[in-house]
PDB file of C-alpha atoms and ligand atoms in Angstrom:
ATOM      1  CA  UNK A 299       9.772   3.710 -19.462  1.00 63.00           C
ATOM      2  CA  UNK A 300       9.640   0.385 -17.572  1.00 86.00           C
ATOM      3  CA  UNK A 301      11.608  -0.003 -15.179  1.00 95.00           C
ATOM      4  CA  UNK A 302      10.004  -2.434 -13.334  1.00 98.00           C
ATOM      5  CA  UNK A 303       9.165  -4.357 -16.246  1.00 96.00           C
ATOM      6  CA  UNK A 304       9.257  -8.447 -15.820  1.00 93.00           C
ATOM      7  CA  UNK A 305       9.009  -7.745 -11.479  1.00 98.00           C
ATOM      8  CA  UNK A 306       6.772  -9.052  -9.416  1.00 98.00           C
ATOM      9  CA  UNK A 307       5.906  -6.378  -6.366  1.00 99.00           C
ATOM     10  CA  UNK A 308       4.076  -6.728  -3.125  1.00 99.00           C
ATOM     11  CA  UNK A 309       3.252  -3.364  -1.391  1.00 99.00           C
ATOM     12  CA  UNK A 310       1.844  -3.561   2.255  1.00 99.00           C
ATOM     13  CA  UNK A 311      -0.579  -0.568   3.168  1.00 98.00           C
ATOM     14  CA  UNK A 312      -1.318  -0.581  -0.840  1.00 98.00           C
ATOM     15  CA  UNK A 313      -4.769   0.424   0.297  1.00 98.00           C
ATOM     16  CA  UNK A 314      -4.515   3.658   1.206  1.00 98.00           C
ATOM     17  CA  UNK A 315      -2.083   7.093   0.405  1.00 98.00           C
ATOM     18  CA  UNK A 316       1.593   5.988  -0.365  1.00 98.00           C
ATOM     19  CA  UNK A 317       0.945   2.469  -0.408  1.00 99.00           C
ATOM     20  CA  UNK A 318      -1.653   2.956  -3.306  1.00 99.00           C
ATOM     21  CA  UNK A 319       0.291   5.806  -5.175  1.00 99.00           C
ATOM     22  CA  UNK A 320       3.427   3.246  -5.419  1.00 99.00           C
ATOM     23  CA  UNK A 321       1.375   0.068  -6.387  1.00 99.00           C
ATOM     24  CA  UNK A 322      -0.016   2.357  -8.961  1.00 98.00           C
ATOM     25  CA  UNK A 323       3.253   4.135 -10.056  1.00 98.00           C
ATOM     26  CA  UNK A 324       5.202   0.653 -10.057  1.00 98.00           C
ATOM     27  CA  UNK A 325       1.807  -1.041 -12.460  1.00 98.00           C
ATOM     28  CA  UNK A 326       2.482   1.714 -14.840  1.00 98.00           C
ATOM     29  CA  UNK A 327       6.488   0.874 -14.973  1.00 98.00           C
ATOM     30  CA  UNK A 328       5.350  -2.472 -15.801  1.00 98.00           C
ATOM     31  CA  UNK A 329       5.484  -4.610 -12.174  1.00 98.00           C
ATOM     32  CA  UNK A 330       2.564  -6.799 -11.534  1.00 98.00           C
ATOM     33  CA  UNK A 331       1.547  -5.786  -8.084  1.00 99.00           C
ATOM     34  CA  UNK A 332       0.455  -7.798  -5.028  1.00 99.00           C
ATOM     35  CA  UNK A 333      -1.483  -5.036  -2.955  1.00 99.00           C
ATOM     36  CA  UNK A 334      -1.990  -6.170   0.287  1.00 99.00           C
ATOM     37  CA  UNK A 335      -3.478  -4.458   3.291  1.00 99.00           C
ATOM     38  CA  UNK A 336      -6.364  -4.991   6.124  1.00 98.00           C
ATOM     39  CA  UNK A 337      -8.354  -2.940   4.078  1.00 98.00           C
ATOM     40  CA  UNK A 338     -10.203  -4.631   1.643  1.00 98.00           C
ATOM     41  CA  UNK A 339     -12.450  -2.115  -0.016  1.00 98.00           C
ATOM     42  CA  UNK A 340      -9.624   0.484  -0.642  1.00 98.00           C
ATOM     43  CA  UNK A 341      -7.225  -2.112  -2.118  1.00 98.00           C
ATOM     44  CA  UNK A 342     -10.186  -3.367  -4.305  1.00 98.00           C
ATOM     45  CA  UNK A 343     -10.197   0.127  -5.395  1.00 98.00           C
ATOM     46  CA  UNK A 344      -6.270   0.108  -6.095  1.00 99.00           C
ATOM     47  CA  UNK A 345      -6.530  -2.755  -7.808  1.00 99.00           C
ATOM     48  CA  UNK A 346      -9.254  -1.136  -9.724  1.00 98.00           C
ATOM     49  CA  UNK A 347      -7.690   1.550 -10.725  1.00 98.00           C
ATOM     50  CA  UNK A 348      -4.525  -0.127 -11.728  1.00 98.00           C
ATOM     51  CA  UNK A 349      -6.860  -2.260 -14.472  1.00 98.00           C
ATOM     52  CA  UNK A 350      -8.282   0.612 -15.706  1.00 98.00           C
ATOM     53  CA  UNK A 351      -4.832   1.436 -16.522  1.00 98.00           C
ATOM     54  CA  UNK A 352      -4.129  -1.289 -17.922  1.00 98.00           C
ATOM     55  CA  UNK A 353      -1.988  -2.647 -15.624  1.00 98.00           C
ATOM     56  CA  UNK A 354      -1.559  -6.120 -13.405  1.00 98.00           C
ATOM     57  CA  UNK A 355      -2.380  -6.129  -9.907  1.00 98.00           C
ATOM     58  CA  UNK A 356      -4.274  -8.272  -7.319  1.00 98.00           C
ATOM     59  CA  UNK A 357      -5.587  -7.946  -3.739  1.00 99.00           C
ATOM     60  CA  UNK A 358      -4.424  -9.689  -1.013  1.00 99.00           C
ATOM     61  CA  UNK A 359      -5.582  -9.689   2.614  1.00 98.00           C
ATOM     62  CA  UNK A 360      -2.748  -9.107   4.707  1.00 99.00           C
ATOM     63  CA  UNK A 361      -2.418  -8.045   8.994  1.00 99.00           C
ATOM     64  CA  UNK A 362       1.595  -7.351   8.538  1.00 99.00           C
ATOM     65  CA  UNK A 363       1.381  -8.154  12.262  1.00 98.00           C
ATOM     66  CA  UNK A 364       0.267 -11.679  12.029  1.00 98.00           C
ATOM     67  CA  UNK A 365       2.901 -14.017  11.067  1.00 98.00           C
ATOM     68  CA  UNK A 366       0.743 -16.864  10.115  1.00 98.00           C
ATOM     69  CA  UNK A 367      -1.073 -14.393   7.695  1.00 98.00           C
ATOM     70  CA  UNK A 368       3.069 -13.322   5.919  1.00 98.00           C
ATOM     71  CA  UNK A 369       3.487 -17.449   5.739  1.00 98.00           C
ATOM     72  CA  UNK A 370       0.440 -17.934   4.139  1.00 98.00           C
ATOM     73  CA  UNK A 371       0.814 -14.071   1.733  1.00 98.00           C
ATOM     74  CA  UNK A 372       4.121 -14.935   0.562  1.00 98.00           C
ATOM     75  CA  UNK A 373       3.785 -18.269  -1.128  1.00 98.00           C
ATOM     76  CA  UNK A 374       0.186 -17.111  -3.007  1.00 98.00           C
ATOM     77  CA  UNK A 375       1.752 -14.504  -4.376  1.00 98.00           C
ATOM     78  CA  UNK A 376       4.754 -16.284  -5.859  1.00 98.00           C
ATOM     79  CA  UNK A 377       2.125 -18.928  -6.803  1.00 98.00           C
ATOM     80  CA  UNK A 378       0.019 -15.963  -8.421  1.00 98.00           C
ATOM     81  CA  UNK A 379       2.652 -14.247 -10.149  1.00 98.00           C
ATOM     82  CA  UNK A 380       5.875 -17.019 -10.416  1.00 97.00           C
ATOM     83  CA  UNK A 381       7.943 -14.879  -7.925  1.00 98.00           C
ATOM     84  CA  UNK A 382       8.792 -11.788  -6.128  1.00 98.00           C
ATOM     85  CA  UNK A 383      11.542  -9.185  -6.640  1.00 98.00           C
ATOM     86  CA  UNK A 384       9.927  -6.051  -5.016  1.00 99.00           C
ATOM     87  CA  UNK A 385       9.000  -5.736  -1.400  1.00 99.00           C
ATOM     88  CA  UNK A 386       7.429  -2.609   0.295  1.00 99.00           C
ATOM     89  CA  UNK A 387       6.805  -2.772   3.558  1.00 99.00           C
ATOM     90  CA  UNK A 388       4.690   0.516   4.129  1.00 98.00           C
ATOM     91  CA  UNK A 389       1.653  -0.421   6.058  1.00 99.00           C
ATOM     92  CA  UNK A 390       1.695   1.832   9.048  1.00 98.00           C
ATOM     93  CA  UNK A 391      -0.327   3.436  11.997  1.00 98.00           C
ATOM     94  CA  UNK A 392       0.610   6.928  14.100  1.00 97.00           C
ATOM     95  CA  UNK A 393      -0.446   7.735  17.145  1.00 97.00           C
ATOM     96  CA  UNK A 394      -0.260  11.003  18.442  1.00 95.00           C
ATOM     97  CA  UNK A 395      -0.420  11.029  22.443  1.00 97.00           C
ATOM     98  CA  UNK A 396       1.788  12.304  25.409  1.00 98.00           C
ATOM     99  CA  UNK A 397       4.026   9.718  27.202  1.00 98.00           C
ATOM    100  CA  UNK A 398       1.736   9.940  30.412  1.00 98.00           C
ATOM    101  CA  UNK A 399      -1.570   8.785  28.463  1.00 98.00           C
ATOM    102  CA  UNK A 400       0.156   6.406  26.251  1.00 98.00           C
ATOM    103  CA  UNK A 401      -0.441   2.846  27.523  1.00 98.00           C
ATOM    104  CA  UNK A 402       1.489  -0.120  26.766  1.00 98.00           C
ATOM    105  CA  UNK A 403      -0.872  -1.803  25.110  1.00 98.00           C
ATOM    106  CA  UNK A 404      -0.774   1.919  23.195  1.00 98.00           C
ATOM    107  CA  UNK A 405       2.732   0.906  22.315  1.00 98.00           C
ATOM    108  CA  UNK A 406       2.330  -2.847  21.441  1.00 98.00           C
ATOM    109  CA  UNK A 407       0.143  -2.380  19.097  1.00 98.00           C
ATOM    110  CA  UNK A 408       1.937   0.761  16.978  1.00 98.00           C
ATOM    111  CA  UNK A 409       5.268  -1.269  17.311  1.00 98.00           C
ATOM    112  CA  UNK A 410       3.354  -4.434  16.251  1.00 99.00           C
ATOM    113  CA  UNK A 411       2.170  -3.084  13.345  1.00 99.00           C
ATOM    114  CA  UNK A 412       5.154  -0.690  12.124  1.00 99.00           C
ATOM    115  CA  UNK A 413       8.015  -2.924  13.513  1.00 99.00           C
ATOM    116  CA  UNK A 414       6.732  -6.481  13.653  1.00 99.00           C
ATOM    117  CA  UNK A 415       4.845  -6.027  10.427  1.00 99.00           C
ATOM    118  CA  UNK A 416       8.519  -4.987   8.785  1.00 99.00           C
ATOM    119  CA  UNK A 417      10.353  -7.287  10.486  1.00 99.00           C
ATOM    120  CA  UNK A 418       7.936  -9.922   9.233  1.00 99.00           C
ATOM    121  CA  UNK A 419       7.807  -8.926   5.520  1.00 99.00           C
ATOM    122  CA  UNK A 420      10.987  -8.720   5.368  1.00 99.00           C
ATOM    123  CA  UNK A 421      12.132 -12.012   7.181  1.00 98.00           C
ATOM    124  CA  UNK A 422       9.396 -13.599   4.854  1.00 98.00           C
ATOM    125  CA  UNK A 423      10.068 -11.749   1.390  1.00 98.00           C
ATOM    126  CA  UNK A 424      13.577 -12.090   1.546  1.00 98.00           C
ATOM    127  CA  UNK A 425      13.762 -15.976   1.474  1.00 98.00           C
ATOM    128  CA  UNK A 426      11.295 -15.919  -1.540  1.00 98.00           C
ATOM    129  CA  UNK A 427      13.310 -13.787  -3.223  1.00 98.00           C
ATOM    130  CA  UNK A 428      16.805 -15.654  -2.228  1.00 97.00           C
ATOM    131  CA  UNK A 429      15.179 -18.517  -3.715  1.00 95.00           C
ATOM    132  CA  UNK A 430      14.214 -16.700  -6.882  1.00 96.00           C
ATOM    133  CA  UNK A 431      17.730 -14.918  -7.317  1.00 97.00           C
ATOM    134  CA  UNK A 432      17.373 -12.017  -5.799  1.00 98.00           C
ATOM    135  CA  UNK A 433      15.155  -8.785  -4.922  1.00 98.00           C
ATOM    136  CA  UNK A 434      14.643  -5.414  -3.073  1.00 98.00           C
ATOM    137  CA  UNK A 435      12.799  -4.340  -0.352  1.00 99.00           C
ATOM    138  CA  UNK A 436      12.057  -0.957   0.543  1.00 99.00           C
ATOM    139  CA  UNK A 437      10.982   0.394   4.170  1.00 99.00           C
ATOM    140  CA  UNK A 438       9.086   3.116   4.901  1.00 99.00           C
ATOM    141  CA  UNK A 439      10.264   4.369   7.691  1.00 99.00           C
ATOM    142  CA  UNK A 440       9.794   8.292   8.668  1.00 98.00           C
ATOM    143  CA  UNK A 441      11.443  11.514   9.517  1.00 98.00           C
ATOM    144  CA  UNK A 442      10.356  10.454  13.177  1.00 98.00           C
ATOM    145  CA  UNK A 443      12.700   7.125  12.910  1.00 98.00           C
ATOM    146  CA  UNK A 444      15.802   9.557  12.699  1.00 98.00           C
ATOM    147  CA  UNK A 445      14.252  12.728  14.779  1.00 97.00           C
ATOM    148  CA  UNK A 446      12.429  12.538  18.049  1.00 97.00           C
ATOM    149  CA  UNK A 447       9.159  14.342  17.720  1.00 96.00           C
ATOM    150  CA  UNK A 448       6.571  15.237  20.397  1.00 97.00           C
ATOM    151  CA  UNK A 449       3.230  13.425  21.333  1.00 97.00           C
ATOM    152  CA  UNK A 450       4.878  10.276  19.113  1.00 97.00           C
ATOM    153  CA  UNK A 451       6.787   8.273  21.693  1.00 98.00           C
ATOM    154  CA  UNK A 452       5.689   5.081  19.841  1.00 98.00           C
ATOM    155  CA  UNK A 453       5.488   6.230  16.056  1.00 98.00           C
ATOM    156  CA  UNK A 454       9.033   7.542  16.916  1.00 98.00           C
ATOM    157  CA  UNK A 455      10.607   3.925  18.312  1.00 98.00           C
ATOM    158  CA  UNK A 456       8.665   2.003  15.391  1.00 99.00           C
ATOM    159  CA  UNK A 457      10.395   3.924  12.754  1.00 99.00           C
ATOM    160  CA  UNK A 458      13.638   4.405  14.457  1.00 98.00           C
ATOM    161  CA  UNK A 459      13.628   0.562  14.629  1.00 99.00           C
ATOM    162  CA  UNK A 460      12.538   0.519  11.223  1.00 99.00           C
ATOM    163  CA  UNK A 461      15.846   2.126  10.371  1.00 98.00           C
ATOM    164  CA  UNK A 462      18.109   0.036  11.641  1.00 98.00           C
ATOM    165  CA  UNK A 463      16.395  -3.085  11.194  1.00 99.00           C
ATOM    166  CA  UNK A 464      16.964  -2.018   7.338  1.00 99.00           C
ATOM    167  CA  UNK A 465      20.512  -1.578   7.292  1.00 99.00           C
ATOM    168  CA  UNK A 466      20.892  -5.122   9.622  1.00 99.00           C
ATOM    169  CA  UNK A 467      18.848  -6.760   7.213  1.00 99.00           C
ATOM    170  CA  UNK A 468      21.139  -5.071   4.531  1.00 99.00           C
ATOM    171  CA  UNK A 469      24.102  -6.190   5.926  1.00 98.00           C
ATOM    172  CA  UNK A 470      23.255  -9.484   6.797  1.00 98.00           C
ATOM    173  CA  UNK A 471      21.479  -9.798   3.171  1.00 98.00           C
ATOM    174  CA  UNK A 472      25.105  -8.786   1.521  1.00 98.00           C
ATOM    175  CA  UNK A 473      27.810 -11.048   3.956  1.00 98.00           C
ATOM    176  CA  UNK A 474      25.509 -14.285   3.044  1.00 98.00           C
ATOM    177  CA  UNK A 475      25.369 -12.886  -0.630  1.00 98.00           C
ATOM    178  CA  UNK A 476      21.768 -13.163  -0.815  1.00 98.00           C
ATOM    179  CA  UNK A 477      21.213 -10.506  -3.380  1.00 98.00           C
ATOM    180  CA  UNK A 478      18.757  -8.663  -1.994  1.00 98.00           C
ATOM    181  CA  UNK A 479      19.076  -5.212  -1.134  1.00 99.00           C
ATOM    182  CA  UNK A 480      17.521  -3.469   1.406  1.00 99.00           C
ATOM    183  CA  UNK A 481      16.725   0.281   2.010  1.00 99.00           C
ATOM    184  CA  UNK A 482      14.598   3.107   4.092  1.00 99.00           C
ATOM    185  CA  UNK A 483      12.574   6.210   2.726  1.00 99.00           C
ATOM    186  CA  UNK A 484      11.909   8.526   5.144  1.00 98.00           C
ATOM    187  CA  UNK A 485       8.768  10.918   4.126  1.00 98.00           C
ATOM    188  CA  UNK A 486       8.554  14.323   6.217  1.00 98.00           C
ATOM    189  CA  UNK A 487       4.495  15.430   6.023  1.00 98.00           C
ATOM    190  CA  UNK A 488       3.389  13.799   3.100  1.00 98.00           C
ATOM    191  CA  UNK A 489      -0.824  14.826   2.333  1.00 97.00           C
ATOM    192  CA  UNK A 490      -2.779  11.436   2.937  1.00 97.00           C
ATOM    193  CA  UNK A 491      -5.526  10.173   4.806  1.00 97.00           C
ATOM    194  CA  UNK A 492      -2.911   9.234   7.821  1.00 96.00           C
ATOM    195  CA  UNK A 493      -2.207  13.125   8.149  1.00 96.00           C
ATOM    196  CA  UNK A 494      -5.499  14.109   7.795  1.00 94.00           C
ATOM    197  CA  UNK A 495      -6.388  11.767  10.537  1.00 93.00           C
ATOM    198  CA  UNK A 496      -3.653  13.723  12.401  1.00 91.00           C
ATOM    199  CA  UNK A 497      -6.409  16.760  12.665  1.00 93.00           C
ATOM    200  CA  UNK A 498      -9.539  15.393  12.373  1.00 92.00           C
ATOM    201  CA  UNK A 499     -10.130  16.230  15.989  1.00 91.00           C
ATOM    202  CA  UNK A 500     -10.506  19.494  14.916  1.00 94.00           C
ATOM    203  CA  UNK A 501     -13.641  21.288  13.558  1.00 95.00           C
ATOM    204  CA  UNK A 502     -13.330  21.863   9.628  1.00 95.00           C
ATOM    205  CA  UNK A 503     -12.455  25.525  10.303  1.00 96.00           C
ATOM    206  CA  UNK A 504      -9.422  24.190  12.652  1.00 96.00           C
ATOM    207  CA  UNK A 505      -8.442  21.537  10.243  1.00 95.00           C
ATOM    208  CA  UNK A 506      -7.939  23.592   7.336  1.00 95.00           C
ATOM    209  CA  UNK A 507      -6.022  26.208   9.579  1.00 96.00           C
ATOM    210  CA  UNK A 508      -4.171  22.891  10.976  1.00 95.00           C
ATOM    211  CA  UNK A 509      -3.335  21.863   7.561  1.00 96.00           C
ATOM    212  CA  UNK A 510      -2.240  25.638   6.482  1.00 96.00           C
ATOM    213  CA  UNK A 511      -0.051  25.568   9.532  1.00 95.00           C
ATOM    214  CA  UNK A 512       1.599  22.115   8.697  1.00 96.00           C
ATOM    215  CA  UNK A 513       2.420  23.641   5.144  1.00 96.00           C
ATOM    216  CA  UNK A 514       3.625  27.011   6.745  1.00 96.00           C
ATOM    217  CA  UNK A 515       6.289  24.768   8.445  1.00 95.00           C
ATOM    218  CA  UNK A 516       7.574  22.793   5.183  1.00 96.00           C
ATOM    219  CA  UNK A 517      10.813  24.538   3.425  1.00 97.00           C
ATOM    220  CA  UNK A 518       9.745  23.816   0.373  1.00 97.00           C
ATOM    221  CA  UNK A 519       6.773  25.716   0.605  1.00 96.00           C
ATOM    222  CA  UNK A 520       3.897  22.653   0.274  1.00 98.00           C
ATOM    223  CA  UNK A 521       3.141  19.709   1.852  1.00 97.00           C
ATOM    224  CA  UNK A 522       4.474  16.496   0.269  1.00 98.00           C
ATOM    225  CA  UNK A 523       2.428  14.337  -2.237  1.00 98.00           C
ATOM    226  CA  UNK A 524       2.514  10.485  -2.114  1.00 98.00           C
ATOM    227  CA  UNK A 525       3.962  10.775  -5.539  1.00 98.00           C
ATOM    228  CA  UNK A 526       7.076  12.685  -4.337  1.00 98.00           C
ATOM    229  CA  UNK A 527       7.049   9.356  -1.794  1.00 99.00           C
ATOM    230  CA  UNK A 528       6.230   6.747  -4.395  1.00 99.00           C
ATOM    231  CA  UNK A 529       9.085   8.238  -7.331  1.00 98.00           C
ATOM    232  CA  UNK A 530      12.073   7.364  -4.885  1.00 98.00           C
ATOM    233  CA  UNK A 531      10.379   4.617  -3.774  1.00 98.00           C
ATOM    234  CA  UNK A 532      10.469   3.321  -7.370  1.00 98.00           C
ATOM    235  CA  UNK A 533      14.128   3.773  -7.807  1.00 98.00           C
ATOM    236  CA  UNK A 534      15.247   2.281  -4.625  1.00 98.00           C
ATOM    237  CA  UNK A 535      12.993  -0.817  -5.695  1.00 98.00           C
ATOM    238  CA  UNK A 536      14.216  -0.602  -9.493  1.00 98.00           C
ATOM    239  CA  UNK A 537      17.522  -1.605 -10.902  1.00 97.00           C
ATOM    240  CA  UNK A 538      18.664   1.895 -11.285  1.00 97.00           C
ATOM    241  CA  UNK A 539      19.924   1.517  -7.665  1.00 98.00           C
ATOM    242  CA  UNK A 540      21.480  -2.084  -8.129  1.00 97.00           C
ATOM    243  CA  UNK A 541      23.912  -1.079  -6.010  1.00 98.00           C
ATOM    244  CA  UNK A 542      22.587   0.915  -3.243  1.00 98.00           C
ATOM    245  CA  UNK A 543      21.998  -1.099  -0.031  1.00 99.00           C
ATOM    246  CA  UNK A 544      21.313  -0.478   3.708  1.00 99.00           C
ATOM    247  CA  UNK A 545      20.710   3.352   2.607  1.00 98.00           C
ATOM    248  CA  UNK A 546      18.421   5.613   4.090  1.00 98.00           C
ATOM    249  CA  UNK A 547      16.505   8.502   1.370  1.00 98.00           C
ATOM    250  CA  UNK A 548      14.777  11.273   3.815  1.00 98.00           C
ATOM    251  CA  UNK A 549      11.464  12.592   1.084  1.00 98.00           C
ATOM    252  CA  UNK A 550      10.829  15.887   3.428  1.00 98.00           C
ATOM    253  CA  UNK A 551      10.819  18.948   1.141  1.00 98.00           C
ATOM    254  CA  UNK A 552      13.429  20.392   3.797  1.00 97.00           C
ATOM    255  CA  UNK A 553      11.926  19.752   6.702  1.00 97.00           C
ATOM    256  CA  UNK A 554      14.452  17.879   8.799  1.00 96.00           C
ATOM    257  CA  UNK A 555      17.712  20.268   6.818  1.00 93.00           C
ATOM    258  CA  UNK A 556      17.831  22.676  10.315  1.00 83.00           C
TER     259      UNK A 556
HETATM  260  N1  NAD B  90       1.791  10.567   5.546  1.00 78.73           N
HETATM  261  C1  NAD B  90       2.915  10.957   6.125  1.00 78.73           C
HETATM  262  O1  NAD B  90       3.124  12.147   6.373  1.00 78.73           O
HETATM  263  C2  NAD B  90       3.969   9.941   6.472  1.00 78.73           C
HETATM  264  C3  NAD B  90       5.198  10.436   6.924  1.00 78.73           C
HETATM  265  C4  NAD B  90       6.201   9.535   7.253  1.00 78.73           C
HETATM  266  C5  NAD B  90       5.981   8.175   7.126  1.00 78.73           C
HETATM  267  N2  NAD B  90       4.766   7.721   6.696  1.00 78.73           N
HETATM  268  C6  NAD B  90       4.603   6.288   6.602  1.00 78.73           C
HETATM  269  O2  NAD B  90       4.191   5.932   5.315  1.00 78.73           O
HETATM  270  C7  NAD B  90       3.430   4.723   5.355  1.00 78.73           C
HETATM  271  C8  NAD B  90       2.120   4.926   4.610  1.00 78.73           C
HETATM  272  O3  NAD B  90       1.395   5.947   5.311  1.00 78.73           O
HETATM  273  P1  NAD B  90       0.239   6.806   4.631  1.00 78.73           P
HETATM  274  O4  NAD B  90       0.503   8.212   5.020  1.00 78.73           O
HETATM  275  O5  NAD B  90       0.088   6.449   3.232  1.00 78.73           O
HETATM  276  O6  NAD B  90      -0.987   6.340   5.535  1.00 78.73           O
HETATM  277  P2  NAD B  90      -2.419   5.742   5.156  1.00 78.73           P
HETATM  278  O7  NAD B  90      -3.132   5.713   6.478  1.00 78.73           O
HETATM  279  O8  NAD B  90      -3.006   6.467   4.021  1.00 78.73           O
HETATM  280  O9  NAD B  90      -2.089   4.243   4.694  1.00 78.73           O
HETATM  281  C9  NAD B  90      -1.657   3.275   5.587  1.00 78.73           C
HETATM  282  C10 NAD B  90      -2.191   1.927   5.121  1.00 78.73           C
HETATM  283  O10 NAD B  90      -1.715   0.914   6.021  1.00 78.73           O
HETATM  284  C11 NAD B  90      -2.778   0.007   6.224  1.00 78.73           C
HETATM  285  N3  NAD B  90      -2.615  -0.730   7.465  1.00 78.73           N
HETATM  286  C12 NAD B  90      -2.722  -0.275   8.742  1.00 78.73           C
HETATM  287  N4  NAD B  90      -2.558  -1.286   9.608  1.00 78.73           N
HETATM  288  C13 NAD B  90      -2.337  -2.404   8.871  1.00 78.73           C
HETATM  289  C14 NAD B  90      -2.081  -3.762   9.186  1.00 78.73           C
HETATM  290  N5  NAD B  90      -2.050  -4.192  10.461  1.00 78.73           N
HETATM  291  N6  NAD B  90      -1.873  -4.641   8.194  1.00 78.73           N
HETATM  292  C15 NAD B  90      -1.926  -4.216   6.896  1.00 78.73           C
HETATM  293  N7  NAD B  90      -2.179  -2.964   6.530  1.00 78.73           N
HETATM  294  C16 NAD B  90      -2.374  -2.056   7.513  1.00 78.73           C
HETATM  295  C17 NAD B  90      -4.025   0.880   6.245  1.00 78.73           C
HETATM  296  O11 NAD B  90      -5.205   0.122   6.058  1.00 78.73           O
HETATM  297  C18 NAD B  90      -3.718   1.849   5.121  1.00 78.73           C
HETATM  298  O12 NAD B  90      -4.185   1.342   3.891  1.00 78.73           O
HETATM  299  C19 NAD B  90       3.255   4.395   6.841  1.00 78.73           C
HETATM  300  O13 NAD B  90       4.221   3.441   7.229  1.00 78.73           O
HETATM  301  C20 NAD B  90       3.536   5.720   7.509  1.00 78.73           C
HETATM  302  O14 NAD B  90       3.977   5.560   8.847  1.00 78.73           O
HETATM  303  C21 NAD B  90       3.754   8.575   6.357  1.00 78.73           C
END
């Protein structure tokens, strides 16, 4: 199996959870992966672990919300690697706080980083790949960009932007014949270091009975895995989905079915 074999991928937020699990999953299917991220010391360790093996991958520092940082990413990666095919934009923050308490500078920055930083990527990767014949990007958006959730008010509009920015980009991407195709994943409660922050204000006694409760709510009886994220991921970003575009793939386990 190699069905990313001869692709060049850059994953945003490839430091950390999903971000890593997919630049490792897509180095195994035979991508060579750009990991880029804020955080240097876990995507050294991605990149690490994607040598060990035996795979192709190099780190690159990356703010998704600075656009002078995307215009100078793109280009040394296509200088790196001779092109790009694969884009994930999954770097991402949550914020958990009431709509009285969240400030706008609260907002700005969640929407800067989960909406700008996507809007950015794929502005930028979609012109390298137009010029190298074509590509797919991938989005990961949320179950809280098609369902309004509590304490989230930003998280919520930076993913429900996400959504439709995908299938706008997907149109627009298809009229001008571009081919590049463009799609969504929305993971439900998927077990990384971004939901673990979710309960780290608790004691360890209340984050373990946090976590139990998250699972309790999951129809499928256990919390998601970034691999359950990273396997669809793959397919939307492989050729197996040549021609899927502007589609949306909700990862939950259940959780948004009733
Ligand atoms: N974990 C979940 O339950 C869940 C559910 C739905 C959606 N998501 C989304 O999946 C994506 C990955 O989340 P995760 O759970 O793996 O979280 P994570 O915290 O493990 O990883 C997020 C990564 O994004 C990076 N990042 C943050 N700000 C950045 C910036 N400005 N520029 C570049 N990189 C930046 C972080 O350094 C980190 O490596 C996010 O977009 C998140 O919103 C996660």
């Amino acid at each position: 199996m190699a069905e990313l074999r001869d692709k060049v991928a850059l994953i945003t937020g490839g430091a950390s959870g999903i971000g890593r699990e997919t630049a490792c999953l897509f180095a195994a299917q035979g991508a060579r992966v750009a990991v880029a991220d804020i955080d240097e010391g876990g995507g050294a360790e991605t990149v690490a672990r994607i040598a060990a093996a035996g795979g192709a991958a190099a780190f690159f520092p990356l703010d998704v919300a600075d656009e002078a940082a995307w215009e100078a990413t793109v280009p040394a990666v296509v200088e790196r690697f001779g092109g790009l095919q694969v884009l994930v934009n999954g770097a991402g923050i949550e914020l958990v706080r009431k709509i009285p308490d969240t400030s706008l500078a609260d907002f700005r920055r969640v929407t800067a980083i989960n909406l700008d930083g996507t809007f950015l990527g794929t502005k930028l990767g979609m012109t390298a790949m137009r010029q190298g014949g074509g590509g797919a990007i991938v989005n990961i958006s949320s179950v809280a960009g098609i369902n309004g959730q509590i304490r989230q008010i930003a998280y919520c509009a930076s993913k429900g932007a996400v959504r439709l920015l995908t299938k706008a980009a997907a149109m627009e991407a298809a009229h001008y014949g571009y081919n590049v195709r463009v799609n969504s994943v929305h993971p439900g409660t998927i077990e990384t270091p971004m939901v673990h922050g979710m309960v780290a204000h608790h004691d360890e006694a209340g984050q373990r009975a946090a976590m139990e409760k998250l699972r309790q709510m999951q129809p499928a009886g256990r919390l998601g895995q970034p691999i359950d994220v990273a396997k669809v991921i793959l397919f939307l970003a492989s050729d197996a989905a040549d021609f899927i575009t502007g589609a949306e793939i909700v990862v939950d386990g259940g959780l948004t079915i009733g």
